[in-house]
Short mmCIF file of C-alpha atoms in Angstrom, two decimals:
data_model
loop_
_atom_site.label_atom_id
_atom_site.label_comp_id
_atom_site.label_asym_id
_atom_site.label_seq_id
_atom_site.Cartn_x
_atom_site.Cartn_y
_atom_site.Cartn_z
CA UNK W 1 40.96 133.31 68.26
CA UNK W 2 40.12 129.61 68.80
CA UNK W 3 43.77 128.90 69.66
CA UNK W 4 43.72 131.65 72.27
CA UNK W 5 40.55 130.22 73.82
CA UNK W 6 42.16 126.76 74.01
CA UNK W 7 45.18 128.23 75.83
CA UNK W 8 42.89 129.98 78.30
CA UNK W 9 40.99 126.74 78.91
CA UNK W 10 44.26 124.85 79.52
CA UNK W 11 45.44 127.57 81.87
CA UNK W 12 42.17 127.43 83.78
CA UNK W 13 42.50 123.64 84.14
CA UNK W 14 46.01 124.00 85.52
CA UNK W 15 44.87 126.76 87.86
CA UNK W 16 41.98 124.59 89.06
CA UNK W 17 44.38 121.71 89.84
CA UNK W 18 46.65 124.01 91.83
CA UNK W 19 43.65 125.50 93.63
CA UNK W 20 42.59 122.02 94.78
CA UNK W 21 46.14 121.23 95.87
CA UNK W 22 46.21 124.47 97.86
CA UNK W 23 42.91 123.61 99.53
CA UNK W 24 44.15 120.13 100.45
CA UNK W 25 47.40 121.57 101.74
CA UNK W 26 45.52 124.13 103.82
CA UNK W 27 43.29 121.44 105.34
CA UNK W 28 46.27 119.19 106.09
CA UNK W 29 48.25 122.11 107.53
CA UNK W 30 45.38 123.03 109.82
CA UNK W 31 45.13 119.43 111.01
CA UNK W 32 48.88 119.23 111.63
CA UNK W 33 49.19 122.55 113.45
CA UNK W 34 46.16 121.94 115.65
CA UNK W 35 47.15 118.34 116.42
CA UNK W 36 50.84 118.98 117.07
CA UNK W 37 50.10 122.19 118.99
CA UNK W 38 47.77 120.39 121.40
CA UNK W 39 50.28 117.56 121.84
CA UNK W 40 53.08 120.04 122.44
CA UNK W 41 50.96 121.78 125.06
CA UNK W 42 50.65 118.59 127.11
CA UNK W 43 54.34 117.69 126.69
CA UNK W 44 55.49 121.19 127.66
CA UNK W 45 53.45 121.06 130.85
CA UNK W 46 55.14 117.81 131.92
CA UNK W 47 58.68 118.57 130.74
CA UNK W 48 61.20 121.08 132.04
CA UNK W 49 60.87 123.53 129.15
CA UNK W 50 61.56 127.25 129.46
CA UNK W 51 58.73 129.70 128.92
CA UNK W 52 60.71 131.34 126.11
CA UNK W 53 60.91 128.04 124.25
CA UNK W 54 57.21 127.32 124.77
CA UNK W 55 56.20 130.77 123.53
CA UNK W 56 58.45 130.48 120.46
CA UNK W 57 56.94 127.14 119.44
CA UNK W 58 53.41 128.43 120.03
CA UNK W 59 54.20 131.42 117.84
CA UNK W 60 55.31 129.12 115.03
CA UNK W 61 52.07 127.12 115.22
CA UNK W 62 49.93 130.26 115.37
CA UNK W 63 51.70 131.80 112.37
CA UNK W 64 51.46 128.51 110.47
CA UNK W 65 47.70 128.39 111.06
CA UNK W 66 47.59 131.88 109.54
CA UNK W 67 49.57 130.53 106.55
CA UNK W 68 52.56 132.81 107.10
CA UNK W 69 55.41 131.75 104.84
CA UNK W 70 58.23 131.63 107.40
CA UNK W 71 56.21 129.48 109.82
CA UNK W 72 55.18 127.09 107.05
CA UNK W 73 58.84 126.81 105.97
CA UNK W 74 59.84 125.98 109.55
CA UNK W 75 57.29 123.16 109.74
CA UNK W 76 58.26 121.97 106.27
CA UNK W 77 61.93 121.79 107.30
CA UNK W 78 61.20 119.62 110.33
CA UNK W 79 62.09 115.96 110.27
CA UNK W 80 59.05 113.76 110.66
CA UNK W 81 58.56 111.22 113.44
CA UNK W 82 58.27 108.35 112.99
CA UNK W 83 60.35 108.53 109.80
CA UNK W 84 59.23 106.98 106.55
CA UNK W 85 60.30 103.35 106.20
CA UNK W 86 60.48 102.58 109.93
CA UNK W 87 59.25 99.03 109.32
CA UNK W 88 62.14 98.55 106.87
CA UNK W 89 64.75 99.71 109.36
CA UNK W 90 64.85 103.47 108.65
CA UNK W 91 65.40 105.18 112.00
CA UNK W 92 66.35 108.71 110.93
CA UNK W 93 64.56 111.70 109.46
CA UNK W 94 66.81 114.73 109.14
CA UNK W 95 64.34 117.15 107.60
CA UNK W 96 65.60 119.87 105.26
CA UNK W 97 68.86 121.19 106.67
CA UNK W 98 69.39 123.97 104.10
CA UNK W 99 65.78 125.15 104.20
CA UNK W 100 65.96 125.43 107.98
CA UNK W 101 69.07 127.61 107.95
CA UNK W 102 67.87 129.82 105.08
CA UNK W 103 64.90 131.14 107.09
CA UNK W 104 65.90 134.66 108.16
CA UNK W 105 62.93 135.80 110.25
CA UNK W 106 62.54 134.40 112.78
CA UNK W 107 66.16 133.25 113.02
CA UNK W 108 66.29 129.46 113.14
CA UNK W 109 68.85 126.89 114.27
CA UNK W 110 69.12 123.25 113.24
CA UNK W 111 68.84 120.81 116.15
CA UNK W 112 68.69 117.03 116.36
CA UNK W 113 66.66 114.97 118.79
CA UNK W 114 67.50 111.33 119.46
CA UNK W 115 64.78 108.80 120.23
CA UNK W 116 65.87 105.37 121.45
CA UNK W 117 63.77 102.39 120.53
CA UNK W 118 63.29 99.72 123.20
CA UNK W 119 65.50 96.84 122.03
CA UNK W 120 67.34 93.95 123.70
CA UNK W 121 70.61 95.11 125.24
CA UNK W 122 72.72 92.58 123.34
CA UNK W 123 71.08 91.46 120.10
CA UNK W 124 72.54 88.13 118.98
CA UNK W 125 71.70 88.02 115.30
CA UNK W 126 71.40 90.35 112.31
CA UNK W 127 68.79 88.50 110.30
CA UNK W 128 68.88 90.65 107.19
CA UNK W 129 72.52 89.70 106.52
CA UNK W 130 72.34 86.09 107.72
CA UNK W 131 72.45 84.79 104.14
CA UNK W 132 75.63 86.78 103.53
CA UNK W 133 77.62 85.76 106.58
CA UNK W 134 76.87 82.03 106.67
CA UNK W 135 78.47 80.81 103.38
CA UNK W 136 81.88 79.24 103.82
CA UNK W 137 83.52 81.55 101.27
CA UNK W 138 82.43 84.63 103.26
CA UNK W 139 84.97 83.90 106.00
CA UNK W 140 87.74 85.55 103.99
CA UNK W 141 85.85 88.85 104.28
CA UNK W 142 84.55 88.41 107.83
CA UNK W 143 88.02 87.48 109.11
CA UNK W 144 89.67 90.34 107.24
CA UNK W 145 91.25 91.83 110.38
CA UNK W 146 94.08 89.34 109.83
CA UNK W 147 95.27 91.62 107.04
CA UNK W 148 96.58 93.92 109.79
CA UNK W 149 99.06 91.21 110.75
CA UNK W 150 100.41 91.15 107.20
CA UNK W 151 101.50 94.76 107.61
CA UNK W 152 103.19 93.95 110.90
CA UNK W 153 105.09 91.13 109.19
CA UNK W 154 106.20 93.54 106.46
CA UNK W 155 107.19 96.17 109.04
CA UNK W 156 109.36 93.67 110.93
CA UNK W 157 110.84 92.38 107.69
CA UNK W 158 111.82 95.84 106.47
CA UNK W 159 113.17 96.82 109.89
CA UNK W 160 115.77 94.05 109.90
CA UNK W 161 116.37 93.87 106.15
CA UNK W 162 116.94 97.59 105.59
CA UNK W 163 119.03 97.99 108.75
CA UNK W 164 121.16 94.95 107.92
CA UNK W 165 121.65 96.01 104.31
CA UNK W 166 122.58 99.56 105.35
CA UNK W 167 125.32 98.59 107.82
CA UNK W 168 126.35 95.41 106.04
CA UNK W 169 125.68 93.36 109.14
CA UNK W 170 128.62 95.08 110.87
CA UNK W 171 127.81 96.17 114.41
CA UNK W 172 130.50 98.89 114.34
CA UNK W 173 128.60 100.66 111.55
CA UNK W 174 125.32 100.61 113.46
CA UNK W 175 124.07 103.74 115.27
CA UNK W 176 121.35 103.16 117.85
CA UNK W 177 120.53 106.87 118.03
CA UNK W 178 120.13 107.18 114.28
CA UNK W 179 118.06 103.97 114.22
CA UNK W 180 115.53 105.42 116.68
CA UNK W 181 115.48 109.02 115.47
CA UNK W 182 115.10 108.08 111.81
CA UNK W 183 111.91 106.13 112.53
CA UNK W 184 110.49 108.88 114.75
CA UNK W 185 111.13 111.69 112.27
CA UNK W 186 109.91 109.57 109.38
CA UNK W 187 106.52 109.01 111.01
CA UNK W 188 105.95 112.25 112.95
CA UNK W 189 105.70 114.87 110.13
CA UNK W 190 102.93 112.96 108.38
CA UNK W 191 101.17 112.38 111.68
CA UNK W 192 101.37 116.10 112.52
CA UNK W 193 99.92 116.98 109.12
CA UNK W 194 97.03 114.57 109.68
CA UNK W 195 96.35 116.04 113.14
CA UNK W 196 96.42 119.58 111.75
CA UNK W 197 94.05 118.65 108.94
CA UNK W 198 91.69 117.06 111.46
CA UNK W 199 91.61 120.19 113.62
CA UNK W 200 90.58 122.30 110.61
CA UNK W 201 88.05 119.75 109.36
CA UNK W 202 84.94 121.41 110.95
CA UNK W 203 85.48 124.45 108.73
CA UNK W 204 85.04 122.49 105.51
CA UNK W 205 81.51 121.16 105.76
CA UNK W 206 78.05 121.25 107.30
CA UNK W 207 74.90 119.19 107.41
CA UNK W 208 72.52 117.37 109.76
CA UNK W 209 75.16 114.90 111.01
CA UNK W 210 78.34 116.82 110.21
CA UNK W 211 79.19 117.94 113.73
CA UNK W 212 77.75 114.79 115.29
CA UNK W 213 80.24 112.69 113.29
CA UNK W 214 83.18 115.10 113.04
CA UNK W 215 83.25 116.67 116.51
CA UNK W 216 84.21 113.48 118.42
CA UNK W 217 87.15 113.01 116.04
CA UNK W 218 88.23 116.64 116.33
CA UNK W 219 87.79 116.80 120.11
CA UNK W 220 90.04 113.77 120.49
CA UNK W 221 92.81 115.61 118.66
CA UNK W 222 92.20 118.86 120.56
CA UNK W 223 92.86 117.18 123.90
CA UNK W 224 95.18 114.28 123.04
CA UNK W 225 97.36 115.45 120.13
CA UNK W 226 100.43 115.39 122.40
CA UNK W 227 99.85 111.71 123.20
CA UNK W 228 100.26 110.90 119.51
CA UNK W 229 103.63 112.65 119.43
CA UNK W 230 104.78 110.31 122.21
CA UNK W 231 103.25 107.32 120.35
CA UNK W 232 101.36 106.26 123.47
CA UNK W 233 97.82 106.68 122.13
CA UNK W 234 97.10 102.98 122.65
CA UNK W 235 97.75 103.35 126.40
CA UNK W 236 96.88 106.94 127.38
CA UNK W 237 93.31 108.25 126.92
CA UNK W 238 92.73 105.55 124.31
CA UNK W 239 88.94 106.01 124.53
CA UNK W 240 89.44 109.52 123.09
CA UNK W 241 92.24 108.61 120.71
CA UNK W 242 93.29 111.25 118.21
CA UNK W 243 93.02 109.65 114.76
CA UNK W 244 91.75 106.13 115.28
CA UNK W 245 94.09 104.40 112.78
CA UNK W 246 97.13 105.90 114.55
CA UNK W 247 97.05 103.06 117.10
CA UNK W 248 98.98 101.08 114.48
CA UNK W 249 101.77 103.68 114.44
CA UNK W 250 102.06 103.53 118.23
CA UNK W 251 102.34 99.73 118.25
CA UNK W 252 104.82 99.78 115.39
CA UNK W 253 106.97 102.36 117.20
CA UNK W 254 106.99 100.20 120.34
CA UNK W 255 108.15 97.22 118.28
CA UNK W 256 110.82 99.33 116.60
CA UNK W 257 112.28 100.32 119.97
CA UNK W 258 112.30 96.74 121.27
CA UNK W 259 113.75 95.42 118.00
CA UNK W 260 116.81 97.64 118.55
CA UNK W 261 118.09 95.16 121.12
CA UNK W 262 117.19 92.15 118.95
CA UNK W 263 119.05 93.56 115.95
CA UNK W 264 122.15 94.26 118.04
CA UNK W 265 122.07 90.66 119.30
CA UNK W 266 121.61 89.31 115.78
CA UNK W 267 124.68 91.25 114.64
CA UNK W 268 126.88 90.16 117.53
CA UNK W 269 125.42 86.78 118.58
CA UNK W 270 122.98 85.60 115.88
CA UNK W 271 121.85 82.45 117.69
CA UNK W 272 121.19 84.38 120.92
CA UNK W 273 119.25 86.97 118.92
CA UNK W 274 117.03 84.29 117.39
CA UNK W 275 116.43 82.74 120.83
CA UNK W 276 115.53 86.17 122.28
CA UNK W 277 113.14 86.80 119.42
CA UNK W 278 111.49 83.44 119.97
CA UNK W 279 111.13 84.15 123.68
CA UNK W 280 109.51 87.51 122.95
CA UNK W 281 106.99 85.84 120.65
CA UNK W 282 106.22 83.19 123.26
CA UNK W 283 105.84 85.62 126.17
CA UNK W 284 103.65 88.01 124.14
CA UNK W 285 101.42 85.17 122.95
CA UNK W 286 100.99 83.77 126.46
CA UNK W 287 100.22 87.25 127.83
CA UNK W 288 97.63 87.82 125.13
CA UNK W 289 96.04 84.43 125.77
CA UNK W 290 95.73 85.13 129.49
CA UNK W 291 94.16 88.57 128.94
CA UNK W 292 91.83 87.14 126.31
CA UNK W 293 90.72 84.29 128.59
CA UNK W 294 90.16 86.53 131.62
CA UNK W 295 87.93 88.94 129.68
CA UNK W 296 86.13 86.16 127.81
CA UNK W 297 86.55 87.81 124.42
CA UNK W 298 85.25 86.02 121.29
CA UNK W 299 87.55 83.87 119.17
CA UNK W 300 87.28 86.32 116.29
CA UNK W 301 85.26 89.34 115.22
CA UNK W 302 82.31 87.38 113.84
CA UNK W 303 78.81 88.51 112.98
CA UNK W 304 77.03 86.33 115.53
CA UNK W 305 78.81 87.96 118.46
CA UNK W 306 76.86 90.76 120.16
CA UNK W 307 77.02 93.88 117.99
CA UNK W 308 77.11 96.34 120.88
CA UNK W 309 79.44 99.34 121.03
CA UNK W 310 80.47 98.76 124.64
CA UNK W 311 81.28 95.12 123.90
CA UNK W 312 83.66 95.84 121.03
CA UNK W 313 85.07 98.95 122.70
CA UNK W 314 86.35 96.79 125.53
CA UNK W 315 87.79 94.26 123.06
CA UNK W 316 89.58 96.93 121.07
CA UNK W 317 90.90 99.00 123.99
CA UNK W 318 91.86 96.15 126.32
CA UNK W 319 93.14 93.73 123.70
CA UNK W 320 93.42 94.65 120.03
CA UNK W 321 95.31 97.94 120.53
CA UNK W 322 97.98 96.36 122.74
CA UNK W 323 101.44 95.51 121.38
CA UNK W 324 101.61 91.98 122.78
CA UNK W 325 98.67 90.98 120.57
CA UNK W 326 100.61 91.78 117.38
CA UNK W 327 104.16 91.05 118.59
CA UNK W 328 104.37 87.60 116.99
CA UNK W 329 103.78 88.77 113.38
CA UNK W 330 106.26 91.66 113.74
CA UNK W 331 109.10 89.61 115.19
CA UNK W 332 108.48 86.73 112.78
CA UNK W 333 108.91 89.34 110.05
CA UNK W 334 112.07 90.55 111.80
CA UNK W 335 113.55 87.03 111.70
CA UNK W 336 112.45 86.67 108.09
CA UNK W 337 114.37 89.82 107.13
CA UNK W 338 117.47 88.39 108.79
CA UNK W 339 117.11 85.09 106.91
CA UNK W 340 116.64 86.84 103.58
CA UNK W 341 119.65 89.13 103.94
CA UNK W 342 121.81 86.25 105.22
CA UNK W 343 120.58 83.98 102.38
CA UNK W 344 119.54 81.26 104.80
CA UNK W 345 118.34 78.67 102.56
CA UNK W 346 106.13 74.83 101.26
CA UNK W 347 104.02 76.81 99.12
CA UNK W 348 101.36 74.13 99.77
CA UNK W 349 101.80 74.28 103.53
CA UNK W 350 101.73 78.09 103.56
CA UNK W 351 98.50 78.20 101.56
CA UNK W 352 96.90 75.53 103.74
CA UNK W 353 97.80 77.46 106.88
CA UNK W 354 96.34 80.72 105.53
CA UNK W 355 93.20 78.87 104.41
CA UNK W 356 92.78 77.24 107.83
CA UNK W 357 93.27 80.50 109.72
CA UNK W 358 90.72 82.32 107.56
CA UNK W 359 88.08 79.60 107.58
CA UNK W 360 88.24 78.40 111.19
CA UNK W 361 85.55 80.91 112.40
CA UNK W 362 83.05 79.46 109.88
CA UNK W 363 81.02 77.51 112.46
CA UNK W 364 81.15 80.38 114.93
CA UNK W 365 79.57 82.58 112.27
CA UNK W 366 76.77 80.04 112.05
CA UNK W 367 76.06 80.66 115.73
CA UNK W 368 77.92 77.78 117.39
CA UNK W 369 79.57 78.74 120.67
CA UNK W 370 83.23 78.17 121.50
CA UNK W 371 84.74 77.76 124.95
CA UNK W 372 86.73 80.60 126.51
CA UNK W 373 89.93 78.56 126.16
CA UNK W 374 89.31 77.77 122.48
CA UNK W 375 88.51 81.41 121.77
CA UNK W 376 91.65 82.61 123.55
CA UNK W 377 93.92 80.05 121.84
CA UNK W 378 92.58 80.82 118.37
CA UNK W 379 92.58 84.59 118.66
CA UNK W 380 96.09 84.67 120.12
CA UNK W 381 97.76 82.08 117.85
CA UNK W 382 96.08 82.77 114.52
CA UNK W 383 98.37 85.76 114.03
CA UNK W 384 101.44 83.55 114.46
CA UNK W 385 100.35 81.04 111.82
CA UNK W 386 99.22 83.80 109.47
CA UNK W 387 102.55 85.60 109.87
CA UNK W 388 104.51 82.37 109.25
CA UNK W 389 102.55 81.66 106.07
CA UNK W 390 102.99 85.21 104.79
CA UNK W 391 106.67 85.05 105.68
CA UNK W 392 107.13 81.94 103.56
CA UNK W 393 105.50 83.67 100.58
CA UNK W 394 107.84 86.65 100.96
CA UNK W 395 110.91 84.50 101.54
CA UNK W 396 110.18 82.21 98.60
CA UNK W 397 109.80 85.18 96.27
CA UNK W 398 112.86 87.02 97.62
CA UNK W 399 115.12 83.95 97.41
CA UNK W 400 113.84 82.78 94.00
CA UNK W 401 112.13 79.73 95.45
CA UNK W 402 108.78 80.71 93.91
#
């Protein structure tokens, strides 16, 4: 009997705690509904809001004040503004996505509202990461876009090496048609599969930001998939490119077409082919330097440059996506492949060059400014020196000089 009484006492204590919580919740809910409802009333009078929308929101507040479950669930699912942690940089509050969509009566939809804080148009520094970007050793990570040029070197190398090895350096065994079609049909099936997968992507997920993130990617492929099949996505509708990384395939295809003439010259007149390749590298580098100087782009993608979407969008679309920017690494790789297959017979120099190219932006990351000419010269020649250093590493290993 005493044990039963103790259980009843414990149950009563628990019930009393929950009763107090309910009372507090009721008081807070009344404060929220009355406060938000009055604020909404003033906003609705000033804004262009339909009467149907106004009546629906009022109904939610009225039902919530009467403690109706559906209305309370709607308010509970709302994201809160300002969000928790605003002073620590948290600028989003997504609410409860699943709870919102599970409410059956009244039928609810999940919507997002974007509030823009008043900030300088072009912030110059990111102070929370300043200790990460300023050390000298961090330049290898911050200047990591140079790794793209390594792949262009390898692409050029394989283009000449594989072609030369296949035909034995004999021009009579070389088929220009096969050379072009083989590259196109090697790249296109995988690209088509990626485009198809992207178009079906909206069916495989949901969430507060799902469509906000996925839809721009999908819409680009809905309207510009055909541009990818022509490998012109870095020139046509590039702001709505289908599959962002596919710019590399377009540039590589352009180089492959141009290299057809270089390879033919190397087979028939090797010296003339090398001269033509050198001229291409020179012309492309000069063209890139001129474009870079005119636009006033930074010397490298460094953290102290303005982190503004429009700023980098112009840099990427008008400069980084263009073939002449990456021509030097590709055609240096093309020459390297020729030297390797023909056995044309510095580790220290190569490593010093790579080190210098990676570390040069160090002072720019500290906030020091560079002139337009210095920026243009660095950003348009660093790829050449990087490609030469990488080429030596490959050549030394391939010819047993390592």
